[in-house]
Tab-separated table of C-alpha atoms in Angstrom:
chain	number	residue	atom	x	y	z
A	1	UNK	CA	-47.938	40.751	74.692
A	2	UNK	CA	-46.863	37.193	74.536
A	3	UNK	CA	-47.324	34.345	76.046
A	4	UNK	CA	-44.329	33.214	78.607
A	5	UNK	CA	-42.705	29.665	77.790
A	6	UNK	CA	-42.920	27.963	80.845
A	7	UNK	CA	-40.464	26.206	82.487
A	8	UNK	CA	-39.327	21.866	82.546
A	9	UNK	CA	-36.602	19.926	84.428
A	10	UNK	CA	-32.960	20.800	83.462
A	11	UNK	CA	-32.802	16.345	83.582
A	12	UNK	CA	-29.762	14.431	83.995
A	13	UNK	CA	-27.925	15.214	81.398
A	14	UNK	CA	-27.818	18.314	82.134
A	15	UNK	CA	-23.953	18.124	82.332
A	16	UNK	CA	-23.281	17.836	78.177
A	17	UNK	CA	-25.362	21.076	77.293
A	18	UNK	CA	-24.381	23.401	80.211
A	19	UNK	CA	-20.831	22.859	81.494
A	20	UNK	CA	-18.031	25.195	81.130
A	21	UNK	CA	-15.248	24.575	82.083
A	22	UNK	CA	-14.362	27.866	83.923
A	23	UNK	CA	-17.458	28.281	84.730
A	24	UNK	CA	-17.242	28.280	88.242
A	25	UNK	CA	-14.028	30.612	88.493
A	26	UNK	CA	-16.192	34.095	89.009
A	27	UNK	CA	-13.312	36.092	90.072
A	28	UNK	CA	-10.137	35.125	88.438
A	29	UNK	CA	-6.166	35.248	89.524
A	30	UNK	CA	-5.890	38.855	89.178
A	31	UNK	CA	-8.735	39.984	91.455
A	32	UNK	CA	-8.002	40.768	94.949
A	33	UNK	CA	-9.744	39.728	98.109
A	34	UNK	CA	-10.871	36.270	96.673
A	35	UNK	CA	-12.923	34.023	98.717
A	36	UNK	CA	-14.338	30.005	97.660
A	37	UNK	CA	-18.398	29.425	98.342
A	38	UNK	CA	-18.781	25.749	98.337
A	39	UNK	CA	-21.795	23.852	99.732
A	40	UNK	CA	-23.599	20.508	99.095
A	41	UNK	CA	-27.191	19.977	97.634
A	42	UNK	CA	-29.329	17.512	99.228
A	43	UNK	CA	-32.696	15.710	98.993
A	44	UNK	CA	-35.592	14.799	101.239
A	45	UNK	CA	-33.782	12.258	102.935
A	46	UNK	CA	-30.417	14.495	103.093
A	47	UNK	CA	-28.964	12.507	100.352
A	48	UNK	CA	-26.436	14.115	98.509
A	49	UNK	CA	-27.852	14.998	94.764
A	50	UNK	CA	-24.911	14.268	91.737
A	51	UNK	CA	-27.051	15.362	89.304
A	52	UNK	CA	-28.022	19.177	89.996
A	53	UNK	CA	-26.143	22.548	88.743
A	54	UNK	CA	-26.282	25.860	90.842
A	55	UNK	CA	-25.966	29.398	89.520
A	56	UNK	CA	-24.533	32.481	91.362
A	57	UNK	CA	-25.148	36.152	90.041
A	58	UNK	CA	-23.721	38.918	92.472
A	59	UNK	CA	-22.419	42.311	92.728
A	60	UNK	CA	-18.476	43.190	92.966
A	61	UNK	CA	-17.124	44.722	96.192
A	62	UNK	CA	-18.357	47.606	96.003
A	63	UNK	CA	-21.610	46.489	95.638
A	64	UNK	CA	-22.086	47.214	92.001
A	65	UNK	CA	-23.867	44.797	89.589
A	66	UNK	CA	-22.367	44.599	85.603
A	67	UNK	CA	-25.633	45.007	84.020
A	68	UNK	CA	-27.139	48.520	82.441
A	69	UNK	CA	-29.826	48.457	85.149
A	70	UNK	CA	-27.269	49.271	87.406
A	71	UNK	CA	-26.348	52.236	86.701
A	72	UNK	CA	-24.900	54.063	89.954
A	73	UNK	CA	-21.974	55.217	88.199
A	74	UNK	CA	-20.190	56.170	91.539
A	75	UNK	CA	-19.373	52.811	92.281
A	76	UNK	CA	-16.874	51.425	89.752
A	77	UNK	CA	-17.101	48.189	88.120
A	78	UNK	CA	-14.432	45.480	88.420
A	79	UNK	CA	-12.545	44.784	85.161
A	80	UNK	CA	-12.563	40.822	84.360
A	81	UNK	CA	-15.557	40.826	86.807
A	82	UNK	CA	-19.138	39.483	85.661
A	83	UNK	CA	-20.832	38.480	88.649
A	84	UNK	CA	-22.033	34.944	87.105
A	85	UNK	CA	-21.161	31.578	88.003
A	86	UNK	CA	-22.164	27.879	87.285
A	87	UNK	CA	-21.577	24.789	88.841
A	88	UNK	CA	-22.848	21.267	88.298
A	89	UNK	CA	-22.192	19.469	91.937
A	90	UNK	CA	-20.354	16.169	91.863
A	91	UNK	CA	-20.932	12.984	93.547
A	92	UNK	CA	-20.896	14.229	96.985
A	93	UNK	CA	-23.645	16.960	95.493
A	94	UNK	CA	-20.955	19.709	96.183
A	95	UNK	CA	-20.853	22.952	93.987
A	96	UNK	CA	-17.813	25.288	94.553
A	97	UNK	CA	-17.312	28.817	93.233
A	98	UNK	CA	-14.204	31.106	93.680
A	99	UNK	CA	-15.720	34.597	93.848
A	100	UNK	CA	-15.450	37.557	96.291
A	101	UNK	CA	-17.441	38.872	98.878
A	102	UNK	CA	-19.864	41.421	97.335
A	103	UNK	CA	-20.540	44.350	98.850
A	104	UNK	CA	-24.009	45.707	100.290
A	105	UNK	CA	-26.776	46.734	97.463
A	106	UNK	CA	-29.862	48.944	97.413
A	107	UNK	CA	-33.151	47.612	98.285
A	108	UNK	CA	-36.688	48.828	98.408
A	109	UNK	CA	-37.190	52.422	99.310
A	110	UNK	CA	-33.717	53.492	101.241
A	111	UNK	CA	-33.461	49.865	102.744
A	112	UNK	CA	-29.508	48.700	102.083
A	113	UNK	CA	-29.281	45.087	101.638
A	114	UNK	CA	-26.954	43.275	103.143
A	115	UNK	CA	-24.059	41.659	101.282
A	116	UNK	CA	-25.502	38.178	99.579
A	117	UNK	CA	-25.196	36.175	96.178
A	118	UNK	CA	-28.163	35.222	94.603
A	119	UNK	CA	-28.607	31.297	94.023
A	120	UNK	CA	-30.067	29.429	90.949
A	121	UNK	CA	-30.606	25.476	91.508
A	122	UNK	CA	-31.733	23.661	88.834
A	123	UNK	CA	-31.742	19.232	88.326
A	124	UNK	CA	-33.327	15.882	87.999
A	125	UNK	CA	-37.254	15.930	89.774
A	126	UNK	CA	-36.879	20.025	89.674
A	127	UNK	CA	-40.088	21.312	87.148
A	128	UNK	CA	-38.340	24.513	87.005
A	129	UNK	CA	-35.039	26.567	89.064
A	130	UNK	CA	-35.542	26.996	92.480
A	131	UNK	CA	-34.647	30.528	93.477
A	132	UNK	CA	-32.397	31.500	96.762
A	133	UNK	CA	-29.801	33.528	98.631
A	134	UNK	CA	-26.582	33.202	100.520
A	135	UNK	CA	-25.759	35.575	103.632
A	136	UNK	CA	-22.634	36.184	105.236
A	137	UNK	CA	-22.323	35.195	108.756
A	138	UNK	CA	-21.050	38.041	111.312
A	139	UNK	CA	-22.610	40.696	109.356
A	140	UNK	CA	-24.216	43.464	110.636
A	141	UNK	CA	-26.489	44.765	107.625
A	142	UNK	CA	-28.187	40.904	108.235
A	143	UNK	CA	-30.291	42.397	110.962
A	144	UNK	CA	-31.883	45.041	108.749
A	145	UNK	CA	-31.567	43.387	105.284
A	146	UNK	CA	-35.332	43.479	103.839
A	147	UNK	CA	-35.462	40.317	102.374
A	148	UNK	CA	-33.868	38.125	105.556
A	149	UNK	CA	-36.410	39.895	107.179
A	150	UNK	CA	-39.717	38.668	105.491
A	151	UNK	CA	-38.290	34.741	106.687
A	152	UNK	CA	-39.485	33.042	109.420
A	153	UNK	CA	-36.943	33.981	111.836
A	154	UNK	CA	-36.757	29.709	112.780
A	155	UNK	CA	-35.836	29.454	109.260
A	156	UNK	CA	-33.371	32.406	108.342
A	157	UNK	CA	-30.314	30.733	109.225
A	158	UNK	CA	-30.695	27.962	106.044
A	159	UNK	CA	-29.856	31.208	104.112
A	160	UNK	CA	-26.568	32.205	106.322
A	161	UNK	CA	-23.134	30.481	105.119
A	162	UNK	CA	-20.616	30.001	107.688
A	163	UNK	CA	-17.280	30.032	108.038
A	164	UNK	CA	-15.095	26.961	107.423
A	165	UNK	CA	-11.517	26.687	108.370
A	166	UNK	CA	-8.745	25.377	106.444
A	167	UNK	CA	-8.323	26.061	102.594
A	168	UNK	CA	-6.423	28.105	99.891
A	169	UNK	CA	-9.126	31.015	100.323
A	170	UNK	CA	-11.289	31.892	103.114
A	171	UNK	CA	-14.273	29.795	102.127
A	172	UNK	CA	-18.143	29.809	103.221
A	173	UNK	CA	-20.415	26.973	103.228
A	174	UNK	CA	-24.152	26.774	102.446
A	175	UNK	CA	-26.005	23.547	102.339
A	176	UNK	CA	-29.065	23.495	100.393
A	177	UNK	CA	-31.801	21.078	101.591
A	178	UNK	CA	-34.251	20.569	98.591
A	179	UNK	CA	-36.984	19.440	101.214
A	180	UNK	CA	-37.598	18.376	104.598
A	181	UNK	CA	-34.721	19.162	107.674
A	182	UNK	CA	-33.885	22.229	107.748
A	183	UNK	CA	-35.450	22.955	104.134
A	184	UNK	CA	-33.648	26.045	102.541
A	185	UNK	CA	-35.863	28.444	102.322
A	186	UNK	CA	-36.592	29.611	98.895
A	187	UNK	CA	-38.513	32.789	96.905
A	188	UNK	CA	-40.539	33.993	94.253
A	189	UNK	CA	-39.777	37.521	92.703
B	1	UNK	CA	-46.269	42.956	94.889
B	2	UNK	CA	-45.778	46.532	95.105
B	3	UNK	CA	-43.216	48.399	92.692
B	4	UNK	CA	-43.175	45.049	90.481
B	5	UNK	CA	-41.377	45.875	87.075
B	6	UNK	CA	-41.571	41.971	86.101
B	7	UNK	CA	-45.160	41.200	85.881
B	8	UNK	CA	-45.696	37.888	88.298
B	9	UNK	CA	-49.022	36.402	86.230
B	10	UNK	CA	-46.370	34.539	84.131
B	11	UNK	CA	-44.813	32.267	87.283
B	12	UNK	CA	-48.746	30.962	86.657
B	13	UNK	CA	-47.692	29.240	83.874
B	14	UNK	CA	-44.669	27.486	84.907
B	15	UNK	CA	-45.627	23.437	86.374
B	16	UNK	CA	-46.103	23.232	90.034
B	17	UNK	CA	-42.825	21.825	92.387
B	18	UNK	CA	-44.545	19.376	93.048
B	19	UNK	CA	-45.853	16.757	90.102
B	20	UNK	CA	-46.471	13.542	91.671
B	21	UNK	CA	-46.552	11.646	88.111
B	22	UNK	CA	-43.101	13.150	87.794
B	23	UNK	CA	-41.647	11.099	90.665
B	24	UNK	CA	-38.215	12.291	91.320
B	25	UNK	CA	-40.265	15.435	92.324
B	26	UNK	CA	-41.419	13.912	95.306
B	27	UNK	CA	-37.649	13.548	96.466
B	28	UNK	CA	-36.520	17.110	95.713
B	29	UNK	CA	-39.567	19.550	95.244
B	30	UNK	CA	-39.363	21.863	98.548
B	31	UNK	CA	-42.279	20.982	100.630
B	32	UNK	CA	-42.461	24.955	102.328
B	33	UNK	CA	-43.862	27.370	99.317
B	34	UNK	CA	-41.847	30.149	98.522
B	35	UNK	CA	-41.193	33.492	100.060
B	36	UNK	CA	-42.417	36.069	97.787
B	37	UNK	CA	-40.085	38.731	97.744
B	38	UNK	CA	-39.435	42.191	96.106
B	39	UNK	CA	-37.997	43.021	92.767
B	40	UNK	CA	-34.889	44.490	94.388
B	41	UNK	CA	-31.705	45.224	92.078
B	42	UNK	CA	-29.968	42.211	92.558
B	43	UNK	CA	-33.305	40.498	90.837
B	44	UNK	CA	-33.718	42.871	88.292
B	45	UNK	CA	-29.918	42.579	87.096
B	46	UNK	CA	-28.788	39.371	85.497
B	47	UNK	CA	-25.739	38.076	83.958
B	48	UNK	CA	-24.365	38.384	80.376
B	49	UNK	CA	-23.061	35.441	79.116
B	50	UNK	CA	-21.142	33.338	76.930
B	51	UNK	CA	-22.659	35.367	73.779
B	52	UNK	CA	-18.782	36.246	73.385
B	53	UNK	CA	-17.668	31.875	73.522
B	54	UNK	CA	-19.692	30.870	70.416
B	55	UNK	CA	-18.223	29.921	66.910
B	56	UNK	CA	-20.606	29.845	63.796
B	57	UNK	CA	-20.060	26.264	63.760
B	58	UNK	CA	-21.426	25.340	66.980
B	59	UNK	CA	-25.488	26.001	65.470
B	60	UNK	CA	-24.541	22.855	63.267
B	61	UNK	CA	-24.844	19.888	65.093
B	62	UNK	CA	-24.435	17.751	62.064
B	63	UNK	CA	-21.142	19.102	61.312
B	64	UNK	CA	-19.209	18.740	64.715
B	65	UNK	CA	-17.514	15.575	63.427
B	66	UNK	CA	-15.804	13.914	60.719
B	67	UNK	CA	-18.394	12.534	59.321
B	68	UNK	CA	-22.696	13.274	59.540
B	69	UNK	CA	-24.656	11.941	61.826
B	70	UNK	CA	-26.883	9.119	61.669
B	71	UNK	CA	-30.594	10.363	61.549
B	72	UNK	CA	-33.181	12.585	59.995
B	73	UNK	CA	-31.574	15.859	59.877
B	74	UNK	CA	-34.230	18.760	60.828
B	75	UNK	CA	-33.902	22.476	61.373
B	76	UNK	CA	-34.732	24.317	64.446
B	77	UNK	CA	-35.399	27.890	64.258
B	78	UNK	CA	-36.807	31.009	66.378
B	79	UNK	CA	-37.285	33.913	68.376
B	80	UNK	CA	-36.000	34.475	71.896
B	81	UNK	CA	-39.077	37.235	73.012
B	82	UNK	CA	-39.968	39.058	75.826
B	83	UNK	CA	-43.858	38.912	77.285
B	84	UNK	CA	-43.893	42.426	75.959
B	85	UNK	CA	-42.733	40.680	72.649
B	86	UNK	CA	-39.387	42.545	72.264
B	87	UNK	CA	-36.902	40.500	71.147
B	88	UNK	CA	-34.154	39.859	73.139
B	89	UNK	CA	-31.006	40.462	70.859
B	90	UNK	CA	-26.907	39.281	71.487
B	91	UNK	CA	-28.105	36.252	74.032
B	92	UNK	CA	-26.553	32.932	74.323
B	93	UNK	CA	-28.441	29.916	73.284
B	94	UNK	CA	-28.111	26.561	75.176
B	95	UNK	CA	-29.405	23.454	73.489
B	96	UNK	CA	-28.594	19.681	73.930
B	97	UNK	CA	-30.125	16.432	72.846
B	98	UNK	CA	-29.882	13.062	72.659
B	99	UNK	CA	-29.277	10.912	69.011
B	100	UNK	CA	-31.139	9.958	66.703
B	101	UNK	CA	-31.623	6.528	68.652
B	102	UNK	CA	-32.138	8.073	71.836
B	103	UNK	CA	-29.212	7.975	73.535
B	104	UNK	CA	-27.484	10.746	75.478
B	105	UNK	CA	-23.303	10.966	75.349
B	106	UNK	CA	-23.658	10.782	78.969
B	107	UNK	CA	-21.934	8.191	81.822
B	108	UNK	CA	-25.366	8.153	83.111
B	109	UNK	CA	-27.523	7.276	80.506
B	110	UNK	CA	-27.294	3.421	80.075
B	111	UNK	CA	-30.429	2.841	77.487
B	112	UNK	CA	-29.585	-0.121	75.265
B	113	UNK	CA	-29.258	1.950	71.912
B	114	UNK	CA	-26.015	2.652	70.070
B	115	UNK	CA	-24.073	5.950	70.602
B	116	UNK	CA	-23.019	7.917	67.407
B	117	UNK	CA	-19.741	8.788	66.953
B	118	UNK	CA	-20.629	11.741	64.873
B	119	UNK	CA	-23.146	13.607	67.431
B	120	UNK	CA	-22.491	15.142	70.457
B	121	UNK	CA	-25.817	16.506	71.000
B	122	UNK	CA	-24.641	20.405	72.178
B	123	UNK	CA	-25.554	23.497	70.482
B	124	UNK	CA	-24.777	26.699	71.093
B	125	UNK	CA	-26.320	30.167	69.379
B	126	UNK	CA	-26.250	33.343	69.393
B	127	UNK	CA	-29.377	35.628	69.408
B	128	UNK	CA	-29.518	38.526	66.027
B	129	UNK	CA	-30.547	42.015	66.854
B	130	UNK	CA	-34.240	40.624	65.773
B	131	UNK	CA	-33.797	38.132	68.698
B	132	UNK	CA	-33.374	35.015	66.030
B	133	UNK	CA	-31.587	31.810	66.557
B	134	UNK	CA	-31.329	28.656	64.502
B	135	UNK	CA	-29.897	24.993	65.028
B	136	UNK	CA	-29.300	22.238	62.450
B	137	UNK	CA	-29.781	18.917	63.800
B	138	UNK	CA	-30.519	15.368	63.581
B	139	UNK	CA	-34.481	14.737	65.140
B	140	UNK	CA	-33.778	13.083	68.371
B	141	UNK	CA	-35.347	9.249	69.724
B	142	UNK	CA	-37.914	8.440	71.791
B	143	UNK	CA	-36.444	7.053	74.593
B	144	UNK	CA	-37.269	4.976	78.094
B	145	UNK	CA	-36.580	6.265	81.564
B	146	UNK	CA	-37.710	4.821	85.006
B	147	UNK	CA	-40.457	6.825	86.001
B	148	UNK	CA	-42.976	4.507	85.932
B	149	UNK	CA	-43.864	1.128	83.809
B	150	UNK	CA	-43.233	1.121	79.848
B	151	UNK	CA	-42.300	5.086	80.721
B	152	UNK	CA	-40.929	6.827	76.977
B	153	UNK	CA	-39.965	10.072	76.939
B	154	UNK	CA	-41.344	12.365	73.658
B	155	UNK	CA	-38.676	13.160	71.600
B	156	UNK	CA	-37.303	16.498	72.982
B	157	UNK	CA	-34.342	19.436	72.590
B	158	UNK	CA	-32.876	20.921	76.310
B	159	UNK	CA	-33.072	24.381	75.815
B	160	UNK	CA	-31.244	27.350	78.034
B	161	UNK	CA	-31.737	31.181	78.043
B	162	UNK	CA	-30.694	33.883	80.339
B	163	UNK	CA	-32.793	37.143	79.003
B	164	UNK	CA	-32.732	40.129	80.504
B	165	UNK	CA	-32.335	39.695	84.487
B	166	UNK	CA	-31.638	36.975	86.641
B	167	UNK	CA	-35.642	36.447	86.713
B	168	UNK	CA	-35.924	36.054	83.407
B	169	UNK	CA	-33.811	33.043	83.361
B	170	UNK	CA	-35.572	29.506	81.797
B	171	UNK	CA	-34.506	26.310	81.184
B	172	UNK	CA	-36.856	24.484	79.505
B	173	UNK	CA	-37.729	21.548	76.608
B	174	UNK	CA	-39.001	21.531	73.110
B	175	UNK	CA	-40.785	18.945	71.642
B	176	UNK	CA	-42.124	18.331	68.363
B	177	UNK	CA	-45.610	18.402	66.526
B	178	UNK	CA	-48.294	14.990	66.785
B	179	UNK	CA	-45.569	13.533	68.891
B	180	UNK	CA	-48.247	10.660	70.430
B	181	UNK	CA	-45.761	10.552	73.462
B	182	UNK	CA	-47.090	13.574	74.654
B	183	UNK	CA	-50.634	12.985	76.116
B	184	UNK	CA	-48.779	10.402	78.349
B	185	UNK	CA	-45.366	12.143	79.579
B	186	UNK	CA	-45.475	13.203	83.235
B	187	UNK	CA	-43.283	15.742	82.378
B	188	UNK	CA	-44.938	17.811	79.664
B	189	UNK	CA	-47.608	17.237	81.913
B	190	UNK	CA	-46.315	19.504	84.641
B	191	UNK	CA	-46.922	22.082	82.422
B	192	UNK	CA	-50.768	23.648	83.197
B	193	UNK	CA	-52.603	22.300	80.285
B	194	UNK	CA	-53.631	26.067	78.813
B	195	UNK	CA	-49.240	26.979	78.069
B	196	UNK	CA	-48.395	22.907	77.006
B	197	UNK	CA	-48.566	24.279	73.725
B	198	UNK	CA	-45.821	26.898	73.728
B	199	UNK	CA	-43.215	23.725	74.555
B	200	UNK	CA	-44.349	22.409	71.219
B	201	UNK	CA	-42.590	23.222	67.373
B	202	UNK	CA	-45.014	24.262	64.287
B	203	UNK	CA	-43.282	22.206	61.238
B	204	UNK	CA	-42.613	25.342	58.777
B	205	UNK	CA	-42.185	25.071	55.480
B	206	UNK	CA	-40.458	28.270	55.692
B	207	UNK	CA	-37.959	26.615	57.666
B	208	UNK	CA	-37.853	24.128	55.763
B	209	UNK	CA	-34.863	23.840	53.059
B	210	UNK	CA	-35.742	22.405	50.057
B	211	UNK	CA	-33.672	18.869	49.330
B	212	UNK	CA	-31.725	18.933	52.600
B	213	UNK	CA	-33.955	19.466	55.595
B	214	UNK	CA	-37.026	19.245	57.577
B	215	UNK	CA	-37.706	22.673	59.477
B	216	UNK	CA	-39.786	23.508	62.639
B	217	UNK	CA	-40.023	27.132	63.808
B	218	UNK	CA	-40.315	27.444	67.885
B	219	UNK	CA	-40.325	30.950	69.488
B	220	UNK	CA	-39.217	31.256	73.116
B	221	UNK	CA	-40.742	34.060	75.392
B	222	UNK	CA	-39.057	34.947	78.440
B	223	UNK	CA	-40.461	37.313	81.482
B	224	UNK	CA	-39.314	40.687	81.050
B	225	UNK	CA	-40.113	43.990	82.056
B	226	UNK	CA	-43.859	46.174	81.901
B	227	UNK	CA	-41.274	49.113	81.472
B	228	UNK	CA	-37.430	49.454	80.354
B	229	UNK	CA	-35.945	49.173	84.825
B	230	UNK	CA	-34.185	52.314	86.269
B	231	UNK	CA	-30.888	51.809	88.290
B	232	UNK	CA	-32.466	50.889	92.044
């Protein structure tokens, strides 16, 4: 056995070491049913934060991760499809991705889980990456998804994008309060 | 928790949210504690990347430019482990610095010491099938920051790792040997004092090429699996 390194702030600088440029371009041109997921990162006073990076990591469509633990060969894998995105957020602390909606995934037991991305937030003042997810709004597997289900029912709605109107894609939006408001709620696995 | 396949003793080791003596925490650290969830697929899955986007010459941070860098020029080498100690072979390495003077090439950072037009301060790796990686370098400055009065950061390399899932991933720092920076930086400090050594380089003479460079040896260990995971 050996002893796990732990874990110390991304800093500010973050942008020199750990910016692609395509990074955030998860789903390219030739992959249909694209959608954007854009939101803004905030601080204890709701200020918006320039100086943090989120990560996405998600299945395709059909619900099927590109990684060997995966290996439910029934659902097919998406060529040009990874699953992985980054994005620093800019002055207005916004991070936008251009992905698709993935489809549900297996959970505990027989539990299905219900469509979501899982989120990454690293920056300035954070010790180590905070750890999240992002629902879909108007979707039925929410009710029953095991993991929406062990949150505070007051607080399960930080986790739920919604809809915005207007733009070259559909597009969801998920605001992620760092602390106090409506804090994001955030787990440990 | 039940059906675990990543042990959770390791999250012990990691600093705390909160770190008062590291004060932007106070601004951003979550003030609810987390949800402790299962290890469910989409946790034990994790993204491949960017082992596929690095040249050679991107482990040579002294040879980026038309000329060298100012500095002492060091080597950096390692092993990118799991707790099991399995190395963790074809991964992407992510590791950025300031100069030699302590200065970042960043719009943000505004301390009063000269950039170098030779250094960038980026590094990128690739893991070998025994989980080795290696950087050449110039030693990065001290340098001040705002945190509190006469605050220096230790001289330190940003380092970035992925591993096996999307639990295993770590950002984290490396700093270097009798640093005297270190018993005061709020930062190493978040670290619970019984891991503060793992962030820290042994100077290796191994490393260590004769008439050319300085080399420290730093292994990285990463959460993995008890057992190789099965699909769902």
């Amino acid at each position: 056995m050996a002893n796990v390194t732990p874990s110390q702030t991304v800093g500010p600088y973050l942008h020199i070491g750990l910016e692609w440029k395509d990074a955030h371009i998860v789903a390219g041109d030739s992959i249909p049913g694209r959608i954007r997921i854009e939101g803004q990162v905030a601080d204890f006073k709701g200020q918006a934060t320039p100086d943090c990076m989120v990560e996405i990591w998600q299945a395709n469509a059909a619900g099927r991760y590109d990684h060997p633990a995966d290996r439910r060969d029934d659902k097919k894998l998406t060529p040009g499809f990874k699953g992985f995105g980054r994005c620093s957020t800019d002055a207005q602390g916004m991070f936008r991705f251009v992905t698709v909606k993935p489809g549900a995934v297996p959970g505990p037991g027989n539990a299905l889980q219900a469509p979501h991305i899982a989120l990454g937030i690293f920056g300035r003042g954070l010790l180590k990456r905070l750890y999240s997810r992002l629902y879909f709004p108007d979707e039925p597997l929410n009710d029953a998804d095991p993991v929406l289900n062990l949150v505070d029912p007051a607080r399960r709605g930080t986790l739920i994008a919604r809809k915005v109107a207007g733009g070259d894609l559909p597009t969801y939006r998920l605001d992620i309060r760092l602390q106090g408001g409506a804090e994001t709620v955030f787990f440990e696995a | 928790m039940r059906g675990d396949i990543y042990p959770r003793g390791a999250l012990g080791d990691d600093p705390p949210i909160l770190h008062p003596g590291y004060k932007s925490t106070l601004e951003r650290a979550p003030s609810r504690p987390p949800v402790p969830i299962p290890q469910t697929l989409s946790e034990l899955t994790g993204p491949i990347f960017g082992h596929d986007r690095c040249r050679p010459e991107d482990t040579d941070l002294t040879r980026q430019h038309a000329g060298a860098p100012q500095g002492e020029r060091i080597i950096v080498a390692g092993k990118l482990l799991d707790e099991a100690g399995r190395p963790v072979a074809g991964q992407l390495v992510e590791m950025w610095q300031c100069n030699a003077a302590g200065r970042y090439r960043h719009p943000v950072d505004q301390h009063d010491a000269p950039l170098d037009p030779n250094f960038t301060g980026v590094g990128r790796a690739v893991t070998d099938a025994e989980g080795n990686w290696r950087f050449t370098t110039v030693k990065p400055g001290a340098y001040p920051w705002r945190n509190h009065p006469n605050a220096w950061r230790p001289a330190h390399l940003h380092f970035s790792l992925f591993g096996p899932s999307f639990m295993s991933r770590l950002v984290t720092q490396m700093f270097f040997p009798g640093d005297p920076l270190l018993a005061l930086d709020p930062i190493f400090h978040g670290v619970p004092e019984h891991a503060r050594d793992r962030l820290v380089a042994a100077f290796d003479l191994d490393v260590t090429q004769p008439e050319w460079a300085l080399g420290y040896r730093w292994d990285i260990v990463l959460r993995g699996a008890k057992e190789t995971p099965k699909g769902i």
